[in-house]
JSON list of C-alpha atoms in Angstrom, two decimals:
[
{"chain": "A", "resi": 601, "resn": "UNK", "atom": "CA", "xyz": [-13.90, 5.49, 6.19]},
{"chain": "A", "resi": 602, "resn": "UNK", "atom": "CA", "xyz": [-13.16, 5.21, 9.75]},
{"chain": "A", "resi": 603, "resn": "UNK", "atom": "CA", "xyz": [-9.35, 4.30, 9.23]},
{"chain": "A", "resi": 604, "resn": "UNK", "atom": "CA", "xyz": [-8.76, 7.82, 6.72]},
{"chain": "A", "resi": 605, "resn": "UNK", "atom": "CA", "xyz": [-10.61, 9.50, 9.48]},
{"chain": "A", "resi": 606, "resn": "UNK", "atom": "CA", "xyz": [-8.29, 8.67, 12.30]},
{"chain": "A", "resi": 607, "resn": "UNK", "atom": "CA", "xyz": [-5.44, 8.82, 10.24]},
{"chain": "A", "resi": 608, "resn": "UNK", "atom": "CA", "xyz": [-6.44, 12.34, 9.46]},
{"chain": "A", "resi": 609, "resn": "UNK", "atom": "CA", "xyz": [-6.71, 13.27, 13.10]},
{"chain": "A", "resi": 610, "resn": "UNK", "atom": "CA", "xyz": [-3.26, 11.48, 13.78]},
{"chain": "A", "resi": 611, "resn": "UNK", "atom": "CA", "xyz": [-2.45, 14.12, 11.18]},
{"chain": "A", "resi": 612, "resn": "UNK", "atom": "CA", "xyz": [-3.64, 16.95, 12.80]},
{"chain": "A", "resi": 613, "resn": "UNK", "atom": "CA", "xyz": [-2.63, 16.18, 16.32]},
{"chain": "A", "resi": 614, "resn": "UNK", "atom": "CA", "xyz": [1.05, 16.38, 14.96]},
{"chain": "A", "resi": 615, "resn": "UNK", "atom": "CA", "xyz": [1.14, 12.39, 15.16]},
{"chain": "A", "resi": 616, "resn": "UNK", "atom": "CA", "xyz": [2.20, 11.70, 11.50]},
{"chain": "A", "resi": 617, "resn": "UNK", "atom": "CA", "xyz": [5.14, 13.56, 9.42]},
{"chain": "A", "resi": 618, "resn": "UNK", "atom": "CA", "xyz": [8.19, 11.62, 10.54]},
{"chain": "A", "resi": 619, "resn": "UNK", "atom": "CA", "xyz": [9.81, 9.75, 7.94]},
{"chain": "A", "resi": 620, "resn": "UNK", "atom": "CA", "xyz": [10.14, 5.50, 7.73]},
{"chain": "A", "resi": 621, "resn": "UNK", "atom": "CA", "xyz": [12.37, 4.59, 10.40]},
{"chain": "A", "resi": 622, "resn": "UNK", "atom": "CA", "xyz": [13.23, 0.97, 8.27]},
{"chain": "A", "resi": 623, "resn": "UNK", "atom": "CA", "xyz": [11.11, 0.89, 5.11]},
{"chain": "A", "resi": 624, "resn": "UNK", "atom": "CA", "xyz": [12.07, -2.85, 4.39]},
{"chain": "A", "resi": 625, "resn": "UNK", "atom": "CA", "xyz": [11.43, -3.75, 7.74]},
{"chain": "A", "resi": 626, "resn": "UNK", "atom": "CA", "xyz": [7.94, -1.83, 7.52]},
{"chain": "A", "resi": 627, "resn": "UNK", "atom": "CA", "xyz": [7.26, -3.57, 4.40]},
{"chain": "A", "resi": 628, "resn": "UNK", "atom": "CA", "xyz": [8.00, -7.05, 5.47]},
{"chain": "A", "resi": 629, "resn": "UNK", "atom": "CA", "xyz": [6.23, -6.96, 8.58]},
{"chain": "A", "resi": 630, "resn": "UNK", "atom": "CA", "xyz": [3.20, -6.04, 6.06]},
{"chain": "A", "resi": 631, "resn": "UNK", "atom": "CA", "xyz": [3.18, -8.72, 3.93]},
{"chain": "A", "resi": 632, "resn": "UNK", "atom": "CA", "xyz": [3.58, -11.07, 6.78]},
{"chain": "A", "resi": 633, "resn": "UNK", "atom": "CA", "xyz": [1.04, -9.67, 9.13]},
{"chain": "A", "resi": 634, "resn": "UNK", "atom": "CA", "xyz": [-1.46, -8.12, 6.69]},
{"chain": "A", "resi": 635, "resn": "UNK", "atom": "CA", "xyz": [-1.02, -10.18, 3.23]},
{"chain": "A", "resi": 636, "resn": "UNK", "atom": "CA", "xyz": [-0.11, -13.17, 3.72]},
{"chain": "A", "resi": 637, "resn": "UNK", "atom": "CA", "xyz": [-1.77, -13.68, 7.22]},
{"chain": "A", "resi": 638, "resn": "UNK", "atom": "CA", "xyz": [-4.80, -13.30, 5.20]},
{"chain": "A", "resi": 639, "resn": "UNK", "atom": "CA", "xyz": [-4.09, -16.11, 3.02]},
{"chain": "A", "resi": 640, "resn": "UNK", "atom": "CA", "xyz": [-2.60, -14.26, -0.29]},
{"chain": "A", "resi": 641, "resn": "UNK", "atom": "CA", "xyz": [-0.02, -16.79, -1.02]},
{"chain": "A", "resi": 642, "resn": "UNK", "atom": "CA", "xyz": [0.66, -15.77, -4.77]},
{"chain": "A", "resi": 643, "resn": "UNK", "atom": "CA", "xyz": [4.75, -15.98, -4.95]},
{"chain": "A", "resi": 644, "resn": "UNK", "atom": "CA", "xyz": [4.61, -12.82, -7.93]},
{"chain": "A", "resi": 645, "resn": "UNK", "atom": "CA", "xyz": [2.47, -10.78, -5.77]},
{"chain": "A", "resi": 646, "resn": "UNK", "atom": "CA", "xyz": [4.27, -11.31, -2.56]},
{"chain": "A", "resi": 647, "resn": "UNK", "atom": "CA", "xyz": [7.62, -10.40, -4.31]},
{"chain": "A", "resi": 648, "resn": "UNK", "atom": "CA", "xyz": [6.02, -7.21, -5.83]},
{"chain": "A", "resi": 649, "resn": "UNK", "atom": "CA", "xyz": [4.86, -5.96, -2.21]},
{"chain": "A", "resi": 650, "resn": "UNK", "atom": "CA", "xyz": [8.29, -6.83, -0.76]},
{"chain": "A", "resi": 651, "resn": "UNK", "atom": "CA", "xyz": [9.71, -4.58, -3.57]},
{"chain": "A", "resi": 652, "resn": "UNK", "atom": "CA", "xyz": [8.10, -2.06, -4.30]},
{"chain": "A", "resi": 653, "resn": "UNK", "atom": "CA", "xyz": [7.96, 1.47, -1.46]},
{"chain": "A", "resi": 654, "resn": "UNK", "atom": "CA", "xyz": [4.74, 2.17, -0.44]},
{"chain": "A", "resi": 655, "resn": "UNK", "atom": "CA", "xyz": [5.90, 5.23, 1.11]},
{"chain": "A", "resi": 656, "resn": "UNK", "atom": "CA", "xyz": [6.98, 6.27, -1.90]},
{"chain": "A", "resi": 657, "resn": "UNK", "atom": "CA", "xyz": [3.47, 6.79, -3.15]},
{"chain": "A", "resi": 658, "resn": "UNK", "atom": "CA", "xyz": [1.80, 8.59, 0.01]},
{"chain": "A", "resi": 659, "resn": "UNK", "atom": "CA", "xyz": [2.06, 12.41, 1.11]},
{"chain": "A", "resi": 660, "resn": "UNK", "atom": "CA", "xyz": [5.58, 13.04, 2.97]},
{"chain": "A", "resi": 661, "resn": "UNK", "atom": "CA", "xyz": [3.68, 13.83, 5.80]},
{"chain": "A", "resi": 662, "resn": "UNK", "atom": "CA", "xyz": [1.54, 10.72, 5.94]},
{"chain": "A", "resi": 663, "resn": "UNK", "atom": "CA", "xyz": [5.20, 8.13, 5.18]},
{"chain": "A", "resi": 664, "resn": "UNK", "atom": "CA", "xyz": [5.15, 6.49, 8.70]},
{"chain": "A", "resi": 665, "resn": "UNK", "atom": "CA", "xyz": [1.76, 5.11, 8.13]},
{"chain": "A", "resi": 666, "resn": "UNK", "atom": "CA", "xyz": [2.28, 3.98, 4.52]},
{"chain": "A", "resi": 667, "resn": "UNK", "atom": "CA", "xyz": [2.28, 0.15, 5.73]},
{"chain": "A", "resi": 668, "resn": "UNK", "atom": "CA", "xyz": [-0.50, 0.42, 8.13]},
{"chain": "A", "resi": 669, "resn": "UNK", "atom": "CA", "xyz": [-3.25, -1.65, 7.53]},
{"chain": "A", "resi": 670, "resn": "UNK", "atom": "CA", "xyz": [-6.15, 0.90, 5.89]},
{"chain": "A", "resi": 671, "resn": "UNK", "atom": "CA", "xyz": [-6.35, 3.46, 3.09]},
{"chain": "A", "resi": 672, "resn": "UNK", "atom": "CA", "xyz": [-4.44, 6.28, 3.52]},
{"chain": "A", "resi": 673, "resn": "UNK", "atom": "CA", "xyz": [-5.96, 9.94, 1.46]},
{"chain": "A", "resi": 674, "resn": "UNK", "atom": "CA", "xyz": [-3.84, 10.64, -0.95]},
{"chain": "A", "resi": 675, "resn": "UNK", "atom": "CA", "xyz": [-5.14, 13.92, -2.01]},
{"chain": "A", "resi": 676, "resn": "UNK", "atom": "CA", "xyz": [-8.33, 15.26, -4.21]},
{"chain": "A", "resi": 677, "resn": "UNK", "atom": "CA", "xyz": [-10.41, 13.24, -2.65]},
{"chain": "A", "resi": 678, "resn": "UNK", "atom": "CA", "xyz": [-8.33, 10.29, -3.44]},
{"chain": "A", "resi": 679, "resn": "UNK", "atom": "CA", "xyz": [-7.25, 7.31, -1.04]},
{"chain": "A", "resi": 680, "resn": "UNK", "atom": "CA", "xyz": [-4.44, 5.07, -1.67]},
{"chain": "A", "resi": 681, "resn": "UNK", "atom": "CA", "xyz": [-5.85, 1.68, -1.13]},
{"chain": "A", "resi": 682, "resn": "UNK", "atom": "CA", "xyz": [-4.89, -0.76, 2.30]},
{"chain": "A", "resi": 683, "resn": "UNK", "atom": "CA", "xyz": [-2.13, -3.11, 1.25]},
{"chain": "A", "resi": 684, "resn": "UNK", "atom": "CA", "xyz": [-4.24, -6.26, 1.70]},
{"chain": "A", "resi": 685, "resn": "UNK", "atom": "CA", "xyz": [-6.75, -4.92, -1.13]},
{"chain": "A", "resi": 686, "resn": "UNK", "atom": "CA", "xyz": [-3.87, -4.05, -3.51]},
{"chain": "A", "resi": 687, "resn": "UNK", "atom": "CA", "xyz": [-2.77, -7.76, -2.75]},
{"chain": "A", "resi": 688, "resn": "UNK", "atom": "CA", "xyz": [-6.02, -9.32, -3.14]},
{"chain": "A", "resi": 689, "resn": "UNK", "atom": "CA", "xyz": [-6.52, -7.64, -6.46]},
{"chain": "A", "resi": 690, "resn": "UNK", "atom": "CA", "xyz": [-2.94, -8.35, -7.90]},
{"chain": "A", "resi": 691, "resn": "UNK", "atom": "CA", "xyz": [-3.60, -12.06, -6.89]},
{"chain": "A", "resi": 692, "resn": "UNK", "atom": "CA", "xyz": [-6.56, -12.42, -8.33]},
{"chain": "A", "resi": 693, "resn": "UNK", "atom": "CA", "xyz": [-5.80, -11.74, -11.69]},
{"chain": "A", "resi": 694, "resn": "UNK", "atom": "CA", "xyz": [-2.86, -13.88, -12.22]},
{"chain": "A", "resi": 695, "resn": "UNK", "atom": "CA", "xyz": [-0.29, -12.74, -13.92]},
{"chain": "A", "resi": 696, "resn": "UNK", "atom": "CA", "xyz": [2.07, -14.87, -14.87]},
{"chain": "A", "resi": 697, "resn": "UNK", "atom": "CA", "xyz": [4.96, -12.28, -16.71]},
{"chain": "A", "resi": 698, "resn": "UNK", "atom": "CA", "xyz": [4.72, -10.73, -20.10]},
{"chain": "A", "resi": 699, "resn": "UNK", "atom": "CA", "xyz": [1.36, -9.40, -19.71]},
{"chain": "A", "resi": 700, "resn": "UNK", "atom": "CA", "xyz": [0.21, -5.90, -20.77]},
{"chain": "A", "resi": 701, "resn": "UNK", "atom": "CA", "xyz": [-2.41, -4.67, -18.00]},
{"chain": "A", "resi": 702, "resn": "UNK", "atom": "CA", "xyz": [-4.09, -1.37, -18.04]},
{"chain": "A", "resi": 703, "resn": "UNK", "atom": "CA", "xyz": [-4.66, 0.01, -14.80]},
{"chain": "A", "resi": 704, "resn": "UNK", "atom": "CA", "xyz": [-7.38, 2.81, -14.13]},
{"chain": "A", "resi": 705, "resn": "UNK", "atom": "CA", "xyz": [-7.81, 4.90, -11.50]},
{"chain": "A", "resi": 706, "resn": "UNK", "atom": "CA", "xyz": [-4.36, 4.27, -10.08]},
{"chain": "A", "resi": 707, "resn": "UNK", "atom": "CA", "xyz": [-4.04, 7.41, -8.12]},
{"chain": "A", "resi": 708, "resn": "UNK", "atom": "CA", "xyz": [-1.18, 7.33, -6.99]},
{"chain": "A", "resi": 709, "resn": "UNK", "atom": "CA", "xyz": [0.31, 4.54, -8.89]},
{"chain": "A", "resi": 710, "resn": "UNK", "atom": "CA", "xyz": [1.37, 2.15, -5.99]},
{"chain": "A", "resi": 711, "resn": "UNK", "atom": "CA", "xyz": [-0.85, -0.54, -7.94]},
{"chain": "A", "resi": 712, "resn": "UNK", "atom": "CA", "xyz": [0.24, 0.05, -11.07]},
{"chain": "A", "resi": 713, "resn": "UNK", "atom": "CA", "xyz": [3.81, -0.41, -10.15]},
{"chain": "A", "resi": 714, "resn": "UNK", "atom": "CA", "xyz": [3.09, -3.39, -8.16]},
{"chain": "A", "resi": 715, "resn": "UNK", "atom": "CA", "xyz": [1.60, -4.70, -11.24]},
{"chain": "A", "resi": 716, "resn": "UNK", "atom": "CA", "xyz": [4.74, -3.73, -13.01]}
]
């Protein structure tokens, strides 16, 4: 709770807003330095995060802290969860391809499509 909290004040202070300056380069350095430095090491799941554009899936003004390392609110009382979490879970059900999976409470849909 914390993390939404000073992200929120980072908000307000003007701090936030600006787009991605390099999303691929945002989202590899968070695989490397959140995901896989924590020992997710599932090749599907590290391919998915490498993909698919977190920033994407966050409020415009919130973008240049879509690959920081905590939940980010995503309206309605909602949080999009920290990109280590989303890996943990996609690792830990092993999918292998083919699958069907049924995803509730996606929110804003960054897990679902990194299921996808």
């Amino acid at each position: 709770m914390k993390g939404v909290a000073a992200v929120l004040f980072v908000v307000a202070c003007g701090g936030a807003g600006a787009p991605v300056e390099d999303p691929a380069r945002a989202r590899e350095a968070m695989v490397r330095e959140q995901v896989e430095a924590r020992g997710v090491t599932d090749a599907r799941t590290l391919a998915a995060l490498r993909k698919v554009e977190r920033h994407l899936f966050v409020p415009p003004a919130l973008a240049a802290l879509a690959y920081a390392d905590h939940p980010l609110p995503i309206g309605e009382g909602q949080t999009i969860s920290q990109p280590y979490i989303v890996a943990v879970m996609t690792e830990a059900i092993r999918l292998r391809g083919g699958e069907k999976v049924l995803e509730i409470g996606t929110g804003s849909g960054y897990q679902a499509a990194v299921l996808a």
